Amino acid sequence: MKFTWMKWAIVPAAFLLVGGMAMAQDQSSSGSQPAPQSGSSAAPGPAEKPKATVAQRKENQQDRIANGVQSGQLTAGETANLEKKESAINKETAADRAANGGKLTSSEKRQINRQQNQMSKQIYTDKHNANTAHYGNNKVGQRRENQQDRIAQGVKSGQLTAGETARLEKQQQGINKQVATDRKANGGKLNASQKQQINKKQNAASRNIYRKKHNAKTQPQAKP
């Protein structure tokens, strides 16, 4: 009699145990989480990264150009071309703002964004192609490198506008072409007269860099 009572007492407990195991296995296999209790709030998901504004994108592009100038990945000619395009975008942005009470419409923002996308691709292409700025281990090469470092610093700090940078790089490009021509005509070297001439041009370029970095024009942090 005692045995029979114990047997029937164990059966419901066994059913409960098996049922609980089955429920746990089902939740584990489906990966589902228990529904939150009424009144409780679910854990917030990761906040979305806000899109870069027109001003932030412009600053990012200028930083990438400055890095390319300083590393030698961008030649003077490539930099002048990039800065000429950046200057055109800046002028268009300024004109759009002036015509719209200081703000950009949604359509204008999309247009500027498309142009900056093209600029971004061009910067990447120019920085990763076979063209690099080689200065060599000589005084002429060292001066050119110093000038490029000063220009790159001015771009990054905002002391040089895109238009000013384009003109400075065009000046450097002219000097670089003369150096290459002189070397080619003289067996790969520069004679004393050629070095003196290049040095005068770099002196003029150095003064030009200084003036442009210390005038009233700066690369403004444009409004969003």
Short mmCIF file of C-alpha atoms in Angstrom, two decimals:
data_model
loop_
_atom_site.label_atom_id
_atom_site.label_comp_id
_atom_site.label_asym_id
_atom_site.label_seq_id
_atom_site.Cartn_x
_atom_site.Cartn_y
_atom_site.Cartn_z
CA MET A 1 0.00 0.00 0.00
CA LYS A 2 2.82 2.42 0.88
CA PHE A 3 4.64 1.39 -2.31
CA THR A 4 1.55 2.11 -4.44
CA TRP A 5 1.15 5.58 -2.89
CA MET A 6 4.80 6.45 -3.45
CA LYS A 7 4.58 5.25 -7.09
CA TRP A 8 1.63 7.54 -7.87
CA ALA A 9 3.27 10.42 -6.02
CA ILE A 10 6.44 10.13 -8.13
CA VAL A 11 4.59 10.07 -11.51
CA PRO A 12 3.36 13.74 -11.45
CA ALA A 13 6.78 14.90 -10.30
CA ALA A 14 8.39 13.08 -13.23
CA PHE A 15 5.96 14.69 -15.67
CA LEU A 16 6.77 18.12 -14.28
CA LEU A 17 10.51 17.49 -14.58
CA VAL A 18 10.26 16.26 -18.20
CA GLY A 19 7.97 19.13 -19.16
CA GLY A 20 10.33 21.70 -17.67
CA MET A 21 13.29 20.21 -19.52
CA ALA A 22 11.37 20.27 -22.81
CA MET A 23 10.45 23.96 -22.37
CA ALA A 24 14.04 24.86 -21.60
CA GLN A 25 15.29 22.95 -24.64
CA ASP A 26 12.77 24.69 -26.91
CA GLN A 27 13.79 28.15 -25.73
CA SER A 28 17.43 27.28 -26.17
CA SER A 29 17.01 25.95 -29.73
CA SER A 30 14.86 28.87 -30.89
CA GLY A 31 17.03 31.50 -29.22
CA SER A 32 13.97 33.38 -28.09
CA GLN A 33 14.00 35.55 -25.03
CA PRO A 34 11.14 35.71 -22.58
CA ALA A 35 8.78 38.59 -23.28
CA PRO A 36 9.36 41.58 -21.03
CA GLN A 37 6.91 42.08 -18.21
CA SER A 38 4.24 44.68 -18.65
CA GLY A 39 5.55 48.13 -17.77
CA SER A 40 9.23 47.21 -18.27
CA SER A 41 11.24 48.82 -21.07
CA ALA A 42 13.42 46.85 -23.47
CA ALA A 43 17.16 47.57 -23.47
CA PRO A 44 17.92 50.38 -25.95
CA GLY A 45 19.82 49.40 -29.12
CA PRO A 46 23.08 51.10 -30.17
CA ALA A 47 22.62 54.72 -31.17
CA GLU A 48 22.94 55.39 -34.89
CA LYS A 49 26.02 57.36 -35.92
CA PRO A 50 24.90 60.77 -37.15
CA LYS A 51 25.69 61.61 -40.77
CA ALA A 52 28.57 63.99 -41.34
CA THR A 53 27.54 67.55 -42.09
CA VAL A 54 28.70 69.48 -45.16
CA ALA A 55 31.24 71.29 -42.95
CA GLN A 56 32.58 68.07 -41.41
CA ARG A 57 32.95 66.42 -44.80
CA LYS A 58 34.86 69.44 -46.13
CA GLU A 59 37.19 69.36 -43.13
CA ASN A 60 37.74 65.61 -43.54
CA GLN A 61 38.62 66.05 -47.23
CA GLN A 62 41.12 68.79 -46.38
CA ASP A 63 42.73 66.62 -43.70
CA ARG A 64 43.12 63.77 -46.20
CA ILE A 65 44.68 66.11 -48.75
CA ALA A 66 47.04 67.57 -46.12
CA ASN A 67 48.12 64.06 -45.09
CA GLY A 68 48.74 63.16 -48.73
CA VAL A 69 50.85 66.28 -49.25
CA GLN A 70 52.92 65.61 -46.14
CA SER A 71 53.44 61.91 -46.90
CA GLY A 72 54.39 62.54 -50.53
CA GLN A 73 51.43 60.48 -51.81
CA LEU A 74 50.11 63.58 -53.57
CA THR A 75 52.28 65.46 -56.02
CA ALA A 76 52.08 69.25 -56.28
CA GLY A 77 50.09 68.90 -59.51
CA GLU A 78 47.61 66.45 -57.99
CA THR A 79 47.19 68.66 -54.93
CA ALA A 80 46.61 71.78 -57.03
CA ASN A 81 43.94 69.94 -59.04
CA LEU A 82 42.19 68.62 -55.92
CA GLU A 83 42.24 72.00 -54.22
CA LYS A 84 40.88 73.69 -57.34
CA LYS A 85 37.89 71.31 -57.26
CA GLU A 86 37.45 71.77 -53.50
CA SER A 87 37.51 75.54 -53.99
CA ALA A 88 34.74 75.27 -56.60
CA ILE A 89 32.57 73.23 -54.20
CA ASN A 90 33.17 75.78 -51.44
CA LYS A 91 32.15 78.65 -53.74
CA GLU A 92 28.98 76.81 -54.77
CA THR A 93 28.13 76.13 -51.12
CA ALA A 94 28.66 79.79 -50.21
CA ALA A 95 26.50 80.96 -53.15
CA ASP A 96 23.71 78.54 -52.19
CA ARG A 97 23.76 79.75 -48.60
CA ALA A 98 23.73 83.41 -49.66
CA ALA A 99 20.68 82.76 -51.84
CA ASN A 100 18.84 80.94 -49.08
CA GLY A 101 19.25 83.01 -45.93
CA GLY A 102 22.48 81.35 -44.80
CA LYS A 103 21.20 77.76 -45.01
CA LEU A 104 21.28 74.92 -47.51
CA THR A 105 18.10 73.29 -48.76
CA SER A 106 17.77 69.49 -48.76
CA SER A 107 18.31 69.46 -52.52
CA GLU A 108 21.45 71.60 -52.23
CA LYS A 109 22.83 69.37 -49.48
CA ARG A 110 22.33 66.30 -51.69
CA GLN A 111 24.08 68.03 -54.58
CA ILE A 112 27.06 69.07 -52.43
CA ASN A 113 27.21 65.56 -50.97
CA ARG A 114 27.40 64.02 -54.45
CA GLN A 115 30.24 66.36 -55.36
CA GLN A 116 32.08 65.53 -52.15
CA ASN A 117 31.65 61.82 -52.90
CA GLN A 118 33.38 62.37 -56.24
CA MET A 119 36.10 64.37 -54.50
CA SER A 120 36.61 61.59 -51.96
CA LYS A 121 37.12 59.04 -54.75
CA GLN A 122 39.53 61.36 -56.54
CA ILE A 123 41.59 61.90 -53.39
CA TYR A 124 41.81 58.14 -52.85
CA THR A 125 42.80 57.52 -56.50
CA ASP A 126 45.49 60.22 -56.46
CA LYS A 127 46.90 59.05 -53.14
CA HIS A 128 47.15 55.42 -54.27
CA ASN A 129 48.39 55.76 -57.84
CA ALA A 130 52.00 55.43 -58.97
CA ASN A 131 52.67 59.19 -58.78
CA THR A 132 54.51 60.29 -55.66
CA ALA A 133 56.55 63.33 -54.73
CA HIS A 134 60.24 62.38 -54.71
CA TYR A 135 62.53 65.02 -53.24
CA GLY A 136 65.88 63.27 -53.01
CA ASN A 137 68.62 63.65 -50.42
CA ASN A 138 69.87 67.11 -51.31
CA LYS A 139 69.33 70.73 -50.29
CA VAL A 140 66.93 71.44 -53.15
CA GLY A 141 64.90 68.34 -52.28
CA GLN A 142 64.90 69.23 -48.58
CA ARG A 143 63.60 72.75 -49.30
CA ARG A 144 60.77 71.38 -51.43
CA GLU A 145 59.84 68.94 -48.65
CA ASN A 146 59.87 71.76 -46.09
CA GLN A 147 57.60 73.88 -48.31
CA GLN A 148 55.16 70.99 -48.71
CA ASP A 149 55.13 70.42 -44.95
CA ARG A 150 54.30 74.09 -44.39
CA ILE A 151 51.50 73.96 -46.96
CA ALA A 152 50.11 70.76 -45.44
CA GLN A 153 50.13 72.33 -41.98
CA GLY A 154 48.32 75.40 -43.34
CA VAL A 155 45.66 73.23 -44.97
CA LYS A 156 45.08 71.29 -41.75
CA SER A 157 44.97 74.36 -39.51
CA GLY A 158 42.61 76.23 -41.84
CA GLN A 159 45.14 79.04 -42.41
CA LEU A 160 45.12 78.22 -46.12
CA THR A 161 41.92 78.19 -48.12
CA ALA A 162 41.44 75.65 -50.90
CA GLY A 163 42.02 78.38 -53.50
CA GLU A 164 45.22 79.58 -51.83
CA THR A 165 46.51 76.01 -51.56
CA ALA A 166 45.80 75.40 -55.25
CA ARG A 167 47.83 78.49 -56.23
CA LEU A 168 50.72 77.57 -53.91
CA GLU A 169 50.83 74.03 -55.26
CA LYS A 170 50.75 75.33 -58.84
CA GLN A 171 53.81 77.44 -57.97
CA GLN A 172 55.54 74.38 -56.50
CA GLN A 173 54.61 72.35 -59.58
CA GLY A 174 56.34 74.96 -61.78
CA ILE A 175 59.52 74.79 -59.68
CA ASN A 176 59.47 70.98 -59.73
CA LYS A 177 59.18 70.95 -63.52
CA GLN A 178 62.13 73.31 -63.85
CA VAL A 179 64.22 71.13 -61.53
CA ALA A 180 63.36 68.02 -63.57
CA THR A 181 64.20 69.79 -66.85
CA ASP A 182 67.51 71.13 -65.52
CA ARG A 183 68.53 67.72 -64.20
CA LYS A 184 67.66 66.03 -67.48
CA ALA A 185 69.78 68.55 -69.40
CA ASN A 186 72.71 68.11 -67.04
CA GLY A 187 73.06 64.34 -66.58
CA GLY A 188 70.77 64.07 -63.59
CA LYS A 189 72.41 66.81 -61.55
CA LEU A 190 72.01 70.53 -60.99
CA ASN A 191 74.93 72.86 -61.56
CA ALA A 192 75.72 75.77 -59.25
CA SER A 193 73.85 78.30 -61.40
CA GLN A 194 70.73 76.11 -61.59
CA LYS A 195 70.76 75.54 -57.84
CA GLN A 196 70.98 79.28 -57.29
CA GLN A 197 68.04 79.89 -59.62
CA ILE A 198 65.89 77.21 -57.94
CA ASN A 199 66.80 78.60 -54.53
CA LYS A 200 65.57 82.07 -55.54
CA LYS A 201 62.26 80.60 -56.70
CA GLN A 202 61.86 78.67 -53.48
CA ASN A 203 62.58 81.86 -51.52
CA ALA A 204 59.75 83.55 -53.40
CA ALA A 205 57.49 80.51 -52.78
CA SER A 206 58.38 80.55 -49.08
CA ARG A 207 57.37 84.20 -48.75
CA ASN A 208 54.17 83.46 -50.63
CA ILE A 209 53.32 80.60 -48.24
CA TYR A 210 53.95 82.86 -45.25
CA ARG A 211 51.77 85.67 -46.60
CA LYS A 212 48.89 83.36 -47.44
CA LYS A 213 49.04 81.63 -44.07
CA HIS A 214 49.00 84.95 -42.20
CA ASN A 215 46.50 86.99 -44.18
CA ALA A 216 42.87 87.52 -43.22
CA LYS A 217 41.64 84.60 -45.33
CA THR A 218 41.04 81.33 -43.53
CA GLN A 219 39.26 78.09 -44.30
CA PRO A 220 36.01 78.76 -42.43
CA GLN A 221 34.26 76.09 -40.43
CA ALA A 222 31.10 76.25 -42.52
CA LYS A 223 27.68 75.88 -40.98
CA PRO A 224 26.01 72.43 -41.15
#
